[in-house]
GROMACS .gro file of C-alpha atoms in nm:
model
  384
    1MET     CA    1   0.974   2.246   3.411
    2THR     CA    2   0.712   2.281   3.138
    3ALA     CA    3   0.535   1.981   2.995
    4THR     CA    4   0.600   1.904   2.631
    5ALA     CA    5   0.334   1.788   2.391
    6PRO     CA    6   0.353   1.419   2.298
    7PRO     CA    7   0.516   1.356   1.962
    8THR     CA    8   0.281   1.312   1.670
    9ARG     CA    9   0.290   1.000   1.457
   10GLN     CA   10   0.483   1.008   1.130
   11VAL     CA   11   0.203   0.826   0.949
   12GLU     CA   12  -0.156   0.810   1.068
   13PRO     CA   13  -0.344   0.482   1.012
   14ALA     CA   14  -0.626   0.514   0.762
   15GLU     CA   15  -0.899   0.503   1.027
   16ASP     CA   16  -0.745   0.802   1.207
   17ALA     CA   17  -0.635   1.000   0.902
   18HIS     CA   18  -0.984   0.975   0.751
   19ALA     CA   19  -1.195   0.945   1.067
   20ALA     CA   20  -1.427   1.229   0.963
   21GLU     CA   21  -1.501   1.066   0.627
   22LEU     CA   22  -1.566   0.726   0.784
   23ALA     CA   23  -1.809   0.877   1.034
   24PHE     CA   24  -1.984   1.073   0.760
   25LEU     CA   25  -2.021   0.770   0.530
   26ALA     CA   26  -2.158   0.559   0.817
   27ALA     CA   27  -2.436   0.816   0.859
   28PHE     CA   28  -2.477   0.889   0.487
   29ASP     CA   29  -2.555   0.537   0.368
   30GLN     CA   30  -2.793   0.347   0.593
   31GLY     CA   31  -2.840   0.059   0.349
   32ARG     CA   32  -2.780  -0.309   0.407
   33ARG     CA   33  -2.450  -0.395   0.574
   34PRO     CA   34  -2.288  -0.737   0.604
   35PRO     CA   35  -2.255  -0.862   0.964
   36GLY     CA   36  -1.994  -0.672   1.160
   37TRP     CA   37  -1.939  -0.402   0.894
   38ARG     CA   38  -1.909  -0.034   0.985
   39LEU     CA   39  -2.006   0.082   0.634
   40THR     CA   40  -2.223  -0.053   0.355
   41PRO     CA   41  -2.031  -0.210   0.065
   42ARG     CA   42  -2.123   0.089  -0.155
   43ALA     CA   43  -1.995   0.335   0.106
   44ALA     CA   44  -1.675   0.129   0.146
   45VAL     CA   45  -1.605   0.167  -0.227
   46THR     CA   46  -1.679   0.540  -0.206
   47PHE     CA   47  -1.436   0.572   0.087
   48VAL     CA   48  -1.156   0.416  -0.118
   49MET     CA   49  -1.229   0.573  -0.457
   50GLY     CA   50  -1.380   0.907  -0.352
   51SER     CA   51  -1.707   1.074  -0.447
   52GLY     CA   52  -1.581   1.212  -0.777
   53GLY     CA   53  -1.553   1.567  -0.646
   54ASP     CA   54  -1.921   1.579  -0.547
   55ALA     CA   55  -2.022   1.678  -0.195
   56LEU     CA   56  -2.251   1.406  -0.061
   57PRO     CA   57  -2.555   1.523   0.141
   58LEU     CA   58  -2.654   1.364   0.471
   59PRO     CA   59  -3.018   1.249   0.477
   60GLY     CA   60  -3.069   1.443   0.800
   61LYS     CA   61  -2.888   1.640   1.068
   62VAL     CA   62  -2.632   1.441   1.268
   63ALA     CA   63  -2.453   1.601   1.560
   64GLY     CA   64  -2.084   1.659   1.494
   65LEU     CA   65  -2.107   1.591   1.120
   66PRO     CA   66  -2.125   1.840   0.831
   67ALA     CA   67  -2.440   1.847   0.620
   68ARG     CA   68  -2.236   1.779   0.305
   69LEU     CA   69  -1.889   1.632   0.247
   70ALA     CA   70  -1.680   1.547  -0.057
   71ILE     CA   71  -1.495   1.216  -0.008
   72THR     CA   72  -1.134   1.230  -0.125
   73PRO     CA   73  -0.995   0.959  -0.357
   74LYS     CA   74  -0.730   0.754  -0.178
   75PHE     CA   75  -0.649   0.478  -0.426
   76VAL     CA   76  -0.570   0.547  -0.792
   77GLY     CA   77  -0.680   0.243  -0.984
   78ASP     CA   78  -0.968   0.046  -1.131
   79ARG     CA   79  -1.297   0.102  -0.950
   80ALA     CA   80  -1.420  -0.240  -1.065
   81LEU     CA   81  -1.122  -0.401  -0.886
   82VAL     CA   82  -1.218  -0.229  -0.560
   83GLU     CA   83  -1.582  -0.331  -0.603
   84ARG     CA   84  -1.480  -0.695  -0.655
   85ALA     CA   85  -1.256  -0.678  -0.348
   86VAL     CA   86  -1.542  -0.540  -0.136
   87VAL     CA   87  -1.781  -0.810  -0.261
   88THR     CA   88  -1.520  -1.075  -0.171
   89LEU     CA   89  -1.496  -0.940   0.184
   90ALA     CA   90  -1.876  -0.916   0.211
   91GLY     CA   91  -1.887  -1.289   0.138
   92GLU     CA   92  -1.636  -1.349   0.422
   93ARG     CA   93  -1.392  -1.500   0.174
   94GLY     CA   94  -1.019  -1.440   0.188
   95LEU     CA   95  -0.886  -1.167  -0.043
   96LEU     CA   96  -0.534  -1.183  -0.189
   97LEU     CA   97  -0.396  -0.867  -0.351
   98VAL     CA   98  -0.106  -0.949  -0.585
   99GLY     CA   99   0.111  -0.728  -0.802
  100GLU     CA  100   0.448  -0.570  -0.861
  101PRO     CA  101   0.618  -0.397  -0.567
  102GLY     CA  102   0.506  -0.040  -0.510
  103THR     CA  103   0.156  -0.072  -0.658
  104ALA     CA  104  -0.021   0.025  -0.333
  105LYS     CA  105  -0.139  -0.325  -0.236
  106SER     CA  106  -0.072  -0.260   0.132
  107MET     CA  107  -0.238   0.079   0.119
  108LEU     CA  108  -0.546  -0.071  -0.045
  109SER     CA  109  -0.563  -0.347   0.217
  110GLU     CA  110  -0.537  -0.085   0.492
  111LEU     CA  111  -0.815   0.127   0.341
  112LEU     CA  112  -1.043  -0.174   0.300
  113ALA     CA  113  -0.984  -0.290   0.657
  114ALA     CA  114  -1.056   0.059   0.790
  115ALA     CA  115  -1.377   0.084   0.587
  116VAL     CA  116  -1.505  -0.259   0.689
  117SER     CA  117  -1.390  -0.291   1.051
  118GLY     CA  118  -1.300   0.063   1.153
  119SER     CA  119  -0.942  -0.049   1.220
  120SER     CA  120  -0.647  -0.156   1.006
  121GLN     CA  121  -0.424  -0.241   1.302
  122LEU     CA  122  -0.485  -0.617   1.317
  123THR     CA  123  -0.186  -0.701   1.099
  124VAL     CA  124   0.070  -0.980   1.064
  125GLN     CA  125   0.387  -0.890   0.872
  126GLY     CA  126   0.500  -1.195   0.677
  127THR     CA  127   0.874  -1.268   0.690
  128ALA     CA  128   1.099  -1.572   0.694
  129GLY     CA  129   1.092  -1.536   1.073
  130THR     CA  130   0.712  -1.525   1.110
  131THR     CA  131   0.599  -1.810   1.334
  132GLU     CA  132   0.275  -2.004   1.361
  133ASP     CA  133   0.217  -1.839   1.700
  134GLN     CA  134   0.184  -1.504   1.523
  135LEU     CA  135  -0.111  -1.644   1.326
  136ARG     CA  136  -0.268  -1.843   1.611
  137TYR     CA  137  -0.173  -1.766   1.972
  138GLY     CA  138   0.113  -1.762   2.217
  139TRP     CA  139   0.153  -1.763   2.593
  140ASN     CA  140   0.251  -1.528   2.871
  141TYR     CA  141   0.514  -1.761   3.011
  142ALA     CA  142   0.523  -1.598   3.355
  143LEU     CA  143   0.150  -1.666   3.398
  144LEU     CA  144   0.182  -2.004   3.233
  145LEU     CA  145   0.443  -2.115   3.487
  146ALA     CA  146   0.250  -1.966   3.778
  147GLU     CA  147  -0.103  -2.082   3.688
  148GLY     CA  148  -0.070  -2.335   3.412
  149PRO     CA  149  -0.264  -2.302   3.084
  150SER     CA  150  -0.552  -2.059   3.129
  151PRO     CA  151  -0.739  -1.803   2.917
  152ARG     CA  152  -0.561  -1.533   3.117
  153ALA     CA  153  -0.219  -1.667   3.015
  154LEU     CA  154  -0.309  -1.695   2.646
  155VAL     CA  155  -0.173  -1.419   2.419
  156PRO     CA  156  -0.398  -1.386   2.113
  157SER     CA  157  -0.255  -1.320   1.770
  158PRO     CA  158  -0.405  -1.047   1.549
  159VAL     CA  159  -0.582  -1.328   1.362
  160LEU     CA  160  -0.736  -1.467   1.680
  161THR     CA  161  -0.845  -1.119   1.789
  162ALA     CA  162  -1.008  -1.061   1.450
  163MET     CA  163  -1.190  -1.394   1.478
  164ARG     CA  164  -1.324  -1.307   1.821
  165THR     CA  165  -1.443  -0.960   1.715
  166GLY     CA  166  -1.559  -1.034   1.359
  167ALA     CA  167  -1.301  -0.802   1.203
  168VAL     CA  168  -1.067  -0.799   0.904
  169VAL     CA  169  -0.708  -0.909   0.965
  170ARG     CA  170  -0.426  -0.823   0.722
  171VAL     CA  171  -0.140  -1.060   0.639
  172GLU     CA  172   0.132  -0.869   0.455
  173GLU     CA  173   0.371  -1.053   0.218
  174VAL     CA  174   0.215  -1.392   0.279
  175THR     CA  175   0.456  -1.565   0.040
  176ARG     CA  176   0.748  -1.470   0.263
  177CYS     CA  177   0.610  -1.697   0.534
  178LEU     CA  178   0.740  -2.052   0.563
  179PRO     CA  179   0.512  -2.338   0.446
  180GLU     CA  180   0.413  -2.448   0.798
  181VAL     CA  181   0.305  -2.091   0.878
  182GLN     CA  182   0.102  -2.068   0.557
  183ASP     CA  183  -0.060  -2.404   0.643
  184ALA     CA  184  -0.200  -2.248   0.962
  185LEU     CA  185  -0.398  -2.010   0.742
  186VAL     CA  186  -0.550  -2.299   0.547
  187SER     CA  187  -0.731  -2.439   0.849
  188ILE     CA  188  -0.829  -2.094   0.974
  189LEU     CA  189  -0.990  -2.001   0.642
  190SER     CA  190  -1.152  -2.343   0.604
  191ASP     CA  191  -1.281  -2.420   0.953
  192ARG     CA  192  -1.322  -2.062   1.077
  193ARG     CA  193  -1.207  -2.169   1.420
  194ILE     CA  194  -0.888  -2.216   1.617
  195SER     CA  195  -0.846  -2.498   1.867
  196VAL     CA  196  -0.643  -2.444   2.182
  197PRO     CA  197  -0.553  -2.798   2.298
  198GLU     CA  198  -0.391  -2.666   2.614
  199LEU     CA  199  -0.734  -2.544   2.731
  200SER     CA  200  -0.914  -2.869   2.653
  201GLY     CA  201  -1.221  -2.915   2.868
  202THR     CA  202  -1.280  -2.543   2.917
  203ASP     CA  203  -1.493  -2.288   2.733
  204GLY     CA  204  -1.178  -2.144   2.576
  205ALA     CA  205  -1.074  -2.470   2.406
  206THR     CA  206  -1.212  -2.354   2.070
  207VAL     CA  207  -1.236  -2.000   1.935
  208HIS     CA  208  -1.498  -1.963   1.662
  209ALA     CA  209  -1.488  -1.680   1.411
  210ALA     CA  210  -1.756  -1.419   1.468
  211PRO     CA  211  -1.958  -1.298   1.167
  212GLY     CA  212  -1.757  -1.052   0.959
  213PHE     CA  213  -1.418  -1.215   1.012
  214THR     CA  214  -1.201  -1.247   0.702
  215VAL     CA  215  -0.842  -1.210   0.582
  216ILE     CA  216  -0.678  -0.969   0.338
  217ALA     CA  217  -0.334  -1.089   0.229
  218THR     CA  218  -0.080  -0.932  -0.006
  219ALA     CA  219   0.193  -1.091  -0.219
  220ASN     CA  220   0.456  -0.962  -0.459
  221LEU     CA  221   0.469  -1.101  -0.811
  222ARG     CA  222   0.829  -0.990  -0.866
  223ASP     CA  223   0.967  -1.120  -0.536
  224ARG     CA  224   0.808  -1.459  -0.480
  225GLY     CA  225   0.950  -1.468  -0.132
  226VAL     CA  226   1.053  -1.770   0.068
  227SER     CA  227   0.776  -2.010  -0.031
  228GLU     CA  228   0.517  -2.045  -0.305
  229MET     CA  229   0.162  -2.065  -0.178
  230SER     CA  230   0.020  -2.414  -0.171
  231ALA     CA  231  -0.271  -2.501  -0.398
  232ALA     CA  232  -0.484  -2.555  -0.086
  233LEU     CA  233  -0.417  -2.202   0.037
  234LYS     CA  234  -0.469  -2.046  -0.305
  235ARG     CA  235  -0.816  -2.203  -0.329
  236ARG     CA  236  -0.920  -2.021  -0.014
  237PHE     CA  237  -0.852  -1.675  -0.155
  238ASN     CA  238  -0.999  -1.467  -0.431
  239PHE     CA  239  -0.706  -1.315  -0.623
  240GLU     CA  240  -0.706  -0.954  -0.740
  241ALA     CA  241  -0.411  -0.814  -0.937
  242VAL     CA  242  -0.318  -0.454  -0.853
  243GLY     CA  243  -0.135  -0.305  -1.150
  244PRO     CA  244   0.059   0.017  -1.212
  245ILE     CA  245  -0.135   0.337  -1.272
  246GLY     CA  246  -0.226   0.359  -1.638
  247ASP     CA  247  -0.266   0.735  -1.680
  248LEU     CA  248   0.031   0.975  -1.676
  249ALA     CA  249  -0.167   1.268  -1.536
  250ALA     CA  250  -0.320   1.053  -1.260
  251GLU     CA  251   0.018   0.911  -1.160
  252THR     CA  252   0.178   1.256  -1.161
  253GLU     CA  253  -0.098   1.393  -0.938
  254LEU     CA  254  -0.058   1.100  -0.698
  255VAL     CA  255   0.320   1.153  -0.679
  256ARG     CA  256   0.266   1.523  -0.612
  257ARG     CA  257   0.007   1.456  -0.341
  258GLN     CA  258   0.212   1.191  -0.162
  259ALA     CA  259   0.537   1.388  -0.180
  260LYS     CA  260   0.365   1.703  -0.055
  261ALA     CA  261   0.218   1.506   0.237
  262ALA     CA  262   0.566   1.380   0.326
  263LEU     CA  263   0.702   1.737   0.335
  264ASP     CA  264   0.400   1.860   0.529
  265ARG     CA  265   0.488   1.612   0.803
  266VAL     CA  266   0.826   1.780   0.852
  267GLU     CA  267   0.672   2.127   0.806
  268ALA     CA  268   0.868   2.197   0.489
  269PRO     CA  269   0.717   2.366   0.182
  270PHE     CA  270   0.682   2.155  -0.133
  271ALA     CA  271   0.790   2.371  -0.427
  272VAL     CA  272   0.875   2.114  -0.698
  273ASP     CA  273   0.704   2.241  -1.011
  274ASP     CA  274   0.489   2.045  -1.257
  275VAL     CA  275   0.762   2.029  -1.523
  276VAL     CA  276   0.999   1.842  -1.292
  277LEU     CA  277   0.728   1.608  -1.166
  278GLU     CA  278   0.606   1.525  -1.516
  279ALA     CA  279   0.962   1.451  -1.634
  280LEU     CA  280   1.018   1.234  -1.327
  281VAL     CA  281   0.699   1.032  -1.371
  282THR     CA  282   0.748   1.003  -1.748
  283ALA     CA  283   1.096   0.859  -1.700
  284PHE     CA  284   0.967   0.608  -1.445
  285ARG     CA  285   0.684   0.502  -1.677
  286ASP     CA  286   0.914   0.466  -1.979
  287LEU     CA  287   1.161   0.249  -1.787
  288ARG     CA  288   0.883   0.047  -1.623
  289ASN     CA  289   0.697  -0.025  -1.947
  290GLY     CA  290   0.996  -0.080  -2.176
  291VAL     CA  291   0.855   0.172  -2.421
  292SER     CA  292   0.833   0.551  -2.419
  293GLU     CA  293   0.515   0.757  -2.441
  294GLU     CA  294   0.603   0.812  -2.809
  295GLY     CA  295   0.642   0.438  -2.874
  296TRP     CA  296   1.024   0.425  -2.876
  297ALA     CA  297   1.179   0.106  -2.741
  298VAL     CA  298   1.341   0.137  -2.397
  299GLU     CA  299   1.551  -0.130  -2.227
  300ARG     CA  300   1.388  -0.207  -1.893
  301PRO     CA  301   1.606  -0.224  -1.582
  302SER     CA  302   1.567  -0.519  -1.347
  303THR     CA  303   1.465  -0.280  -1.068
  304VAL     CA  304   1.090  -0.222  -1.037
  305MET     CA  305   1.030   0.142  -1.131
  306SER     CA  306   0.724   0.171  -0.910
  307THR     CA  307   0.507   0.468  -0.826
  308ALA     CA  308   0.623   0.433  -0.466
  309GLU     CA  309   0.984   0.484  -0.580
  310ALA     CA  310   0.876   0.787  -0.783
  311VAL     CA  311   0.718   0.933  -0.469
  312SER     CA  312   1.046   0.879  -0.282
  313VAL     CA  313   1.243   1.062  -0.551
  314ALA     CA  314   0.994   1.350  -0.564
  315THR     CA  315   1.010   1.376  -0.186
  316ALA     CA  316   1.390   1.382  -0.188
  317ILE     CA  317   1.397   1.655  -0.454
  318GLY     CA  318   1.139   1.854  -0.255
  319LEU     CA  319   1.342   1.821   0.065
  320ALA     CA  320   1.661   1.930  -0.111
  321ASP     CA  321   1.482   2.236  -0.246
  322ALA     CA  322   1.334   2.317   0.097
  323TYR     CA  323   1.655   2.276   0.300
  324PHE     CA  324   1.905   2.401   0.040
  325PRO     CA  325   1.704   2.670  -0.142
  326GLY     CA  326   1.869   2.819  -0.445
  327ASP     CA  327   2.168   2.583  -0.438
  328ARG     CA  328   2.065   2.382  -0.741
  329ASP     CA  329   1.792   2.356  -1.003
  330PRO     CA  330   1.556   2.074  -0.885
  331LEU     CA  331   1.557   1.925  -1.235
  332SER     CA  332   1.934   1.879  -1.213
  333LEU     CA  333   1.883   1.641  -0.919
  334LEU     CA  334   1.672   1.399  -1.119
  335PRO     CA  335   1.947   1.202  -1.304
  336GLY     CA  336   2.136   1.124  -0.982
  337HIS     CA  337   1.822   1.003  -0.806
  338LEU     CA  338   1.722   0.789  -1.105
  339LEU     CA  339   2.068   0.634  -1.103
  340GLY     CA  340   2.031   0.549  -0.735
  341VAL     CA  341   1.697   0.379  -0.802
  342VAL     CA  342   1.806   0.162  -1.095
  343ARG     CA  343   2.123   0.044  -0.918
  344LYS     CA  344   1.928  -0.113  -0.631
  345ASP     CA  345   1.896  -0.460  -0.784
  346ASP     CA  346   2.177  -0.472  -1.039
  347PRO     CA  347   2.463  -0.221  -1.084
  348ALA     CA  348   2.462  -0.311  -1.454
  349ASP     CA  349   2.126  -0.134  -1.483
  350ALA     CA  350   2.320   0.194  -1.483
  351ALA     CA  351   2.410   0.116  -1.844
  352ARG     CA  352   2.042   0.068  -1.927
  353LEU     CA  353   1.963   0.409  -1.780
  354LEU     CA  354   2.243   0.560  -1.988
  355GLY     CA  355   2.089   0.391  -2.293
  356TYR     CA  356   1.757   0.556  -2.208
  357TRP     CA  357   1.934   0.893  -2.198
  358ASP     CA  358   2.098   0.831  -2.533
  359GLY     CA  359   1.765   0.727  -2.680
  360ALA     CA  360   1.440   0.876  -2.553
  361VAL     CA  361   1.591   1.170  -2.360
  362ARG     CA  362   1.809   1.276  -2.655
  363ARG     CA  363   1.522   1.249  -2.904
  364ARG     CA  364   1.295   1.460  -2.685
  365ALA     CA  365   1.574   1.715  -2.644
  366GLU     CA  366   1.615   1.731  -3.021
  367GLY     CA  367   1.240   1.785  -3.048
  368GLY     CA  368   1.280   2.110  -2.855
  369ALA     CA  369   1.130   2.015  -2.517
  370ARG     CA  370   1.305   2.249  -2.273
  371ALA     CA  371   1.305   2.016  -1.971
  372TRP     CA  372   1.440   1.728  -2.175
  373ARG     CA  373   1.711   1.951  -2.328
  374ARG     CA  374   1.825   2.028  -1.975
  375LEU     CA  375   1.820   1.659  -1.880
  376TRP     CA  376   2.023   1.574  -2.191
  377GLU     CA  377   2.282   1.831  -2.085
  378LEU     CA  378   2.309   1.643  -1.753
  379ARG     CA  379   2.406   1.312  -1.918
  380ASP     CA  380   2.756   1.330  -1.765
  381VAL     CA  381   2.603   1.270  -1.421
  382LEU     CA  382   2.526   0.913  -1.532
  383ASP     CA  383   2.879   0.857  -1.661
  384SER     CA  384   3.050   0.951  -1.334
   0.00000   0.00000   0.00000
């Protein structure tokens, strides 16, 4: 019986996917680093935003590292926003990334955590079922019954582990947590310590945050979740709003890159051409903004037409083309996928998509744009 290779991971965490770049940047910039940081603040920004196509030179030879390396851009957005976020973390203050769904808040928090701490894995996923134990600590009940309260029986939360090691911890969708869970964050961010009353009288009764510890949280503006954040908790974060990508070409390139990466993972070729991708992204932008690129009014659906959704559609079209080659023109798949997206929140949004077809799509078709003429011919798909 032959041994089989272990399965690879569907998605690599940022610190593994970009390990070579992180190691290079650590050697490249030997400037001042805040306590506990793997990279300098300047290098952390470069890791997230890229080196602008330039190959950075190492100041000297380092074993296992290339002499020069171009750092790839990983986040498409405002560089000043990323710089402010890095400065917030350097000051050991909590950072809250807010924005519409699908604007890469979680991805940005992961990249920042990887750049600062070398790991993005200390994460709490906020839900209505998240408990205070998941932010503080729990117990191994078998050991607790056998030995009573002891450091060995204590099960640290990701937050507690980050405090002990001086790392960044991520709290996703913080507004989905119940008020009593959010209140646990208030004391953690204020006092920078967690008390363990069960261990009173021992060295483990209080855990103090090591230098470098801080929190990156995310919250949706569209879906306010279970509970609004209290004023006390808000005061302990610096807020940064992550908005949609402003440039059509940049968003199209991001959709192409992400969709291609998804097909690479299943070893399928990505053959969706630029015309289809540009039509896809243009439609998403028109419906998201409530106005077309030409300035024509568009009725916005209630569904968030995010870049993440555009990536999903591009991936689906690419998979259909890879697994059913020649069966159908990829452009002909676009109306059906758009219909599926806009129906997610409100079935009545199908009428708004049809209105977009009768407006912007028809006018572009009349203007002679070949792709839009083909999409206009496919209007019946939306009426079925």
